[in-house]
Amino acid sequence: MNQILLHQRRNASQTVTGCRSCGGTSLQPFLDLGYTPLADRLIKPETCEVPELVFPLVVAFCPDCALVQILETVAPEILFADAYPYYSSFSPALLEHSRSNVEQRLAERELGPSSLVVELASNDGYLLKNYVERGVPVCGIDPADGPAAAARKAGVPTLCEFFTESFAREFVSEHGQADIVHANNVLAHVADTNGFVSGIRNLLKPDGTAVIEMPYLLRLIEHVEFDTIYHEHLCYFSLTALDNLFRRHGLFLNRVEELAIHGGSLRIFVEPFEATDTGVKQMLAHEKAIGLDQPAYFTEFSARVDALREKLVALVEQLKGQGHSIAAYGAAAKGATMLNYCGLDTRHLDFVVDRNVNKQGLLMPGAHLPILDPEELAKRRPDYVLMLAWNFADEILAQQQAYLAAGGRFIVPVPEPRIVG
Ligand code: DWN
Ligand code: ZN
């Protein structure tokens, strides 16, 4: 790495010294994924010779509040604001998941023209549009200008801003407090974890509910979903760590649901009053019983990640050795971690396909696989396709019946590399 690159990196990121939640200084690293490029920083083909910025990716456990977190914080302006390529609306399954989330909220609570629903990280309006259709006033907040513009175009009022403690205060003085605050897959992305939660506290009406989703740490560990670790994801939550974090701000986890989405997620219902239901108590007790709140739980994870890597690389090399062609499906952020940690690149894989037209024509970070339209699978007929977006495997396999019928096969890497089809 040359001097300029190092200098740029110094200005672009910081290493934490204390826990992102409780400030404790006894962080215990348990997984080192090395220096990796930013997972959503797709490369323009004309700049592929320019060295990419790489940042350390080390995961640690806080014994004081049980929060799992990475140690490096990349400046959010670099991660999210500039040409952020993730648009939620490219997955029908996610759209259905969001529609049913809104239906459930509408069934539970009377919401009408005088209500307010706010979504933090509202992306392209994929969720809020369901409230708009039902005449409920909404406001989306998202710092990524492309997705925010798409949301406005879809009729979802959206402020292109980072949600912070001070922004929450300004927002409330202008628009009032919210009946419902949605925040899906964003809490883990925020560097000022406490400021964000305090902002939610300010934003909520006294009888308001924040409905928050995030990947569940327990499933990440169980299913070796190490590829969901990248610089956008600063924290990896257990219910125990969430309980500690929210209580600090006068917010209470009153209900929890476990969801299959994104490899296993939690949906928590957070309110400014305590009314903990039995589901929350049981999940907290279960985490304690299995030791998810203790450092020993994490000591073997690194070896399991390496075993997965070895098995996947051996499989890919064996197939290549037999003369088979291999492509990949899903230019997902998690795909970047998988490829880079396993050292898989254009020597092994010919291209990657993705339905997101904003990603097509670009190259994957690090591995530099060209991103093409999924129709190319039927045209180019690679023998095997590495399923990088394994969290949508069912949906993608259903879409790829023609490729499968023509003899194509998928390699699903998680929880253990296997061939399907
Ligand atoms: O937290 C985050 C999660 C929720 O989403 C982010 N920081 C960024 C992003 O992570 P990801 O890129 O790993 O997410 P996905 O949604 O698992 O990525 C799937 C990719 O596959 C997308 O680029 C869309 C694509 N896709 C496709 O081409 N055809 C997805 C489906 C379902 C399909 O049928
Ligand atoms: Zn802590």
XYZ file of C-alpha atoms in Angstrom, residues 7-347:
341
model
C -2.884 8.907 4.261
C -6.316 8.799 2.667
C -7.250 5.904 4.881
C -6.175 7.732 8.020
C -8.537 10.572 7.248
C -11.319 8.253 6.203
C -11.590 6.054 9.273
C -10.990 5.818 13.003
C -10.402 2.898 15.332
C -12.618 2.840 18.425
C -11.001 2.514 21.829
C -14.198 2.084 23.852
C -17.413 0.139 23.306
C -19.844 1.786 20.867
C -22.673 1.286 23.364
C -21.422 1.426 26.960
C -17.968 2.979 26.468
C -16.297 0.050 28.288
C -12.637 -0.331 27.441
C -12.274 -4.125 27.708
C -13.195 -4.961 24.089
C -12.094 -8.490 23.201
C -11.349 -9.092 19.480
C -12.382 -12.566 18.254
C -12.315 -12.393 14.450
C -9.922 -10.654 12.064
C -11.033 -10.532 8.425
C -7.933 -8.574 7.425
C -7.825 -5.389 5.355
C -10.808 -5.290 3.025
C -12.205 -2.749 0.540
C -15.602 -1.158 1.201
C -18.295 -3.689 0.363
C -20.687 -1.328 -1.439
C -18.027 0.776 -3.168
C -18.461 -0.649 -6.637
C -15.757 0.183 -9.144
C -16.168 1.933 -12.476
C -14.324 -0.157 -15.111
C -12.341 2.904 -16.255
C -10.882 3.396 -12.754
C -10.118 -0.261 -12.040
C -6.370 0.385 -12.081
C -6.633 2.902 -9.210
C -5.791 1.117 -5.915
C -8.833 0.767 -3.685
C -8.977 2.036 -0.128
C -8.841 -0.877 2.288
C -9.661 -0.838 5.979
C -9.109 -3.290 8.853
C -12.086 -5.504 9.654
C -11.734 -6.792 13.216
C -14.724 -7.951 15.286
C -14.784 -7.672 19.084
C -17.029 -8.494 22.052
C -17.709 -6.069 24.901
C -17.873 -7.996 28.195
C -19.522 -5.000 29.887
C -22.683 -4.805 27.748
C -22.431 -7.883 25.457
C -22.284 -5.846 22.252
C -20.394 -7.368 19.317
C -18.867 -4.677 17.112
C -16.137 -3.938 14.600
C -13.286 -1.720 15.694
C -12.955 0.495 12.618
C -15.401 3.311 11.835
C -15.261 4.468 8.212
C -16.600 8.010 7.734
C -20.323 7.743 6.888
C -19.956 10.261 4.041
C -17.667 7.737 2.359
C -19.891 4.748 3.081
C -23.361 6.024 2.327
C -23.700 9.398 0.677
C -21.705 9.019 -2.512
C -23.374 6.786 -5.121
C -24.640 4.267 -2.537
C -25.879 1.480 -4.796
C -28.307 -0.354 -2.496
C -31.967 0.027 -3.506
C -34.397 -2.002 -1.396
C -37.024 -2.347 -4.105
C -35.100 -4.872 -6.219
C -36.272 -7.765 -4.067
C -39.934 -8.811 -4.327
C -39.516 -10.807 -1.086
C -38.343 -7.711 0.780
C -41.219 -5.676 -0.660
C -43.681 -8.315 0.538
C -41.975 -8.443 3.942
C -42.359 -4.661 4.243
C -45.958 -4.604 3.032
C -46.955 -7.179 5.622
C -45.046 -5.262 8.319
C -47.161 -2.170 7.540
C -50.396 -4.212 7.394
C -49.651 -5.552 10.875
C -48.966 -2.056 12.244
C -52.231 -0.764 10.719
C -54.147 -3.688 12.223
C -52.698 -3.038 15.681
C -53.070 0.706 15.944
C -55.472 3.283 14.633
C -53.534 5.426 12.215
C -55.133 8.154 10.120
C -54.562 11.516 8.476
C -53.408 13.112 11.751
C -50.856 10.391 12.527
C -47.194 10.465 11.608
C -44.986 7.540 10.622
C -41.264 8.177 10.237
C -38.741 5.768 8.778
C -35.037 6.142 9.447
C -33.007 4.944 6.457
C -36.114 4.868 4.312
C -34.049 4.089 1.185
C -36.211 4.248 -1.968
C -39.530 4.389 -0.078
C -40.031 0.594 -0.313
C -41.848 0.476 3.077
C -43.414 3.918 3.583
C -45.220 3.781 0.244
C -47.572 1.253 1.876
C -48.649 3.866 4.449
C -48.970 6.532 1.728
C -51.381 4.227 -0.113
C -53.484 4.056 3.065
C -53.561 7.827 3.578
C -51.211 7.906 6.580
C -48.736 10.842 6.584
C -45.125 9.722 6.454
C -41.657 11.153 6.343
C -38.615 9.211 5.219
C -35.120 10.160 6.318
C -32.162 8.837 4.332
C -28.711 10.269 3.595
C -28.203 8.477 0.263
C -29.302 10.903 -2.447
C -30.056 8.341 -5.198
C -32.462 6.198 -3.158
C -33.980 9.342 -1.512
C -34.724 10.818 -4.950
C -36.304 7.521 -6.032
C -38.515 7.622 -2.916
C -39.741 11.149 -3.657
C -40.476 10.112 -7.220
C -42.578 7.268 -5.813
C -44.611 9.794 -3.750
C -42.853 9.245 -0.415
C -41.794 12.572 1.219
C -38.141 12.090 2.114
C -35.482 14.242 3.768
C -31.989 13.491 2.510
C -30.225 13.645 5.891
C -28.366 11.555 8.432
C -30.575 10.904 11.486
C -28.790 12.202 14.574
C -29.747 13.349 18.055
C -29.739 17.021 16.992
C -31.583 16.313 13.743
C -34.294 14.539 15.792
C -34.761 17.672 17.927
C -35.090 19.925 14.869
C -37.428 17.473 13.176
C -39.741 17.280 16.198
C -39.934 21.059 16.566
C -40.990 21.312 12.915
C -43.124 18.188 12.357
C -44.018 16.944 15.861
C -43.464 13.474 17.314
C -44.212 10.206 15.582
C -46.725 7.465 16.326
C -44.502 4.891 14.699
C -40.817 5.008 13.901
C -39.474 2.326 11.584
C -35.751 1.656 11.434
C -34.774 -1.414 9.444
C -31.161 -2.466 9.127
C -29.837 0.926 10.137
C -28.979 0.843 13.856
C -25.915 -1.271 13.116
C -24.778 1.263 10.503
C -24.629 4.279 12.791
C -21.362 5.422 14.380
C -23.049 7.418 17.159
C -25.097 4.508 18.466
C -26.233 6.298 21.629
C -27.079 9.531 19.769
C -29.233 7.582 17.322
C -31.168 5.819 20.090
C -31.579 9.066 22.018
C -32.925 10.624 18.792
C -35.518 7.833 18.564
C -36.532 8.572 22.167
C -37.129 12.242 21.259
C -38.940 11.379 18.077
C -41.493 9.033 19.686
C -44.817 10.186 21.098
C -45.296 9.056 24.738
C -47.479 6.202 23.405
C -45.451 5.748 20.244
C -43.650 2.581 19.153
C -40.368 2.161 17.342
C -40.366 -0.982 15.196
C -36.754 -1.842 14.540
C -35.206 -4.689 12.553
C -31.640 -5.907 12.522
C -29.818 -9.153 11.764
C -29.695 -11.406 14.851
C -26.211 -12.138 16.159
C -27.207 -15.624 17.288
C -28.037 -16.679 13.712
C -24.888 -15.006 12.346
C -22.780 -17.152 14.659
C -24.822 -20.348 14.296
C -24.937 -20.220 10.491
C -21.410 -18.809 10.006
C -22.811 -15.745 8.222
C -19.437 -14.042 8.512
C -19.931 -12.360 5.138
C -22.548 -10.045 6.700
C -19.595 -8.461 8.487
C -18.326 -5.404 6.616
C -17.591 -1.779 7.386
C -21.200 -0.597 7.005
C -22.169 -2.890 9.869
C -20.564 -1.503 12.998
C -22.632 -3.564 15.486
C -24.030 -7.140 15.595
C -26.876 -7.338 18.088
C -28.076 -9.855 20.610
C -31.279 -9.024 22.484
C -29.173 -8.648 25.630
C -27.000 -5.956 24.044
C -30.087 -4.185 22.673
C -31.765 -4.240 26.081
C -28.692 -2.645 27.671
C -28.499 -0.001 24.940
C -32.164 1.066 24.893
C -32.653 1.099 28.679
C -29.842 3.638 28.899
C -32.126 6.030 26.969
C -35.407 5.348 28.763
C -36.646 3.007 26.042
C -37.876 -0.543 26.636
C -37.924 -3.659 24.497
C -41.525 -4.659 25.094
C -41.933 -7.219 22.314
C -39.693 -9.176 19.967
C -40.241 -11.290 16.868
C -37.716 -13.450 15.100
C -37.770 -13.200 11.309
C -36.130 -15.292 8.593
C -35.071 -12.288 6.488
C -31.372 -11.527 5.893
C -30.249 -14.858 7.327
C -32.240 -14.390 10.569
C -33.322 -11.048 12.010
C -34.975 -9.572 15.067
C -37.898 -7.172 14.954
C -38.077 -5.348 18.261
C -40.916 -3.146 19.485
C -39.459 -0.353 21.580
C -41.505 2.051 23.689
C -40.868 4.842 26.207
C -42.627 2.818 28.934
C -41.901 -0.629 30.331
C -44.324 -3.425 29.457
C -41.992 -6.340 28.739
C -43.828 -9.350 27.365
C -42.921 -12.962 28.033
C -41.322 -13.425 24.588
C -38.665 -10.839 25.448
C -38.065 -12.353 28.886
C -37.718 -15.827 27.362
C -35.283 -14.708 24.659
C -33.135 -12.847 27.184
C -33.111 -15.938 29.398
C -32.200 -18.149 26.430
C -29.272 -15.904 25.476
C -28.015 -16.095 29.046
C -28.447 -19.857 29.149
C -26.387 -20.415 25.978
C -23.781 -17.836 27.008
C -24.338 -15.332 24.192
C -23.548 -12.635 26.761
C -20.116 -14.141 27.502
C -16.841 -13.901 25.524
C -16.305 -17.689 25.544
C -19.252 -18.070 23.148
C -17.232 -16.419 20.388
C -13.837 -18.060 20.751
C -14.394 -20.807 18.146
C -16.032 -18.602 15.543
C -12.829 -17.636 13.772
C -11.914 -21.308 13.216
C -15.408 -22.014 11.832
C -15.067 -19.092 9.400
C -11.730 -20.423 8.210
C -13.172 -23.927 7.793
C -15.949 -22.513 5.595
C -13.395 -20.588 3.549
C -11.229 -23.668 3.035
C -14.174 -25.797 1.985
C -15.526 -23.198 -0.438
C -12.159 -22.482 -2.040
C -11.465 -26.229 -2.369
C -14.843 -26.760 -4.057
C -14.354 -23.860 -6.473
C -10.813 -24.972 -7.332
C -11.944 -28.555 -7.833
C -14.698 -27.448 -10.233
C -12.296 -25.168 -12.103
C -9.779 -28.010 -12.273
C -12.470 -30.144 -13.917
C -12.857 -27.451 -16.572
C -16.166 -26.021 -15.368
C -17.086 -22.371 -15.755
C -18.347 -20.525 -12.673
C -20.192 -17.203 -12.268
C -21.809 -15.611 -9.199
C -25.272 -14.301 -8.302
C -25.765 -11.091 -6.286
C -23.383 -8.112 -6.230
C -24.367 -7.865 -2.571
C -22.249 -6.157 0.054
C -21.971 -9.542 1.771
C -20.683 -10.914 -1.543
C -17.730 -8.550 -1.338
C -16.727 -9.926 2.081
C -17.169 -13.505 0.890
C -15.062 -13.017 -2.254
C -12.345 -10.948 -0.631
C -11.906 -13.076 2.476
C -11.859 -16.261 0.389
C -9.529 -14.739 -2.203
C -11.954 -15.556 -5.029
C -11.756 -13.240 -8.050
C -11.640 -13.176 -11.842
C -9.268 -16.168 -11.804
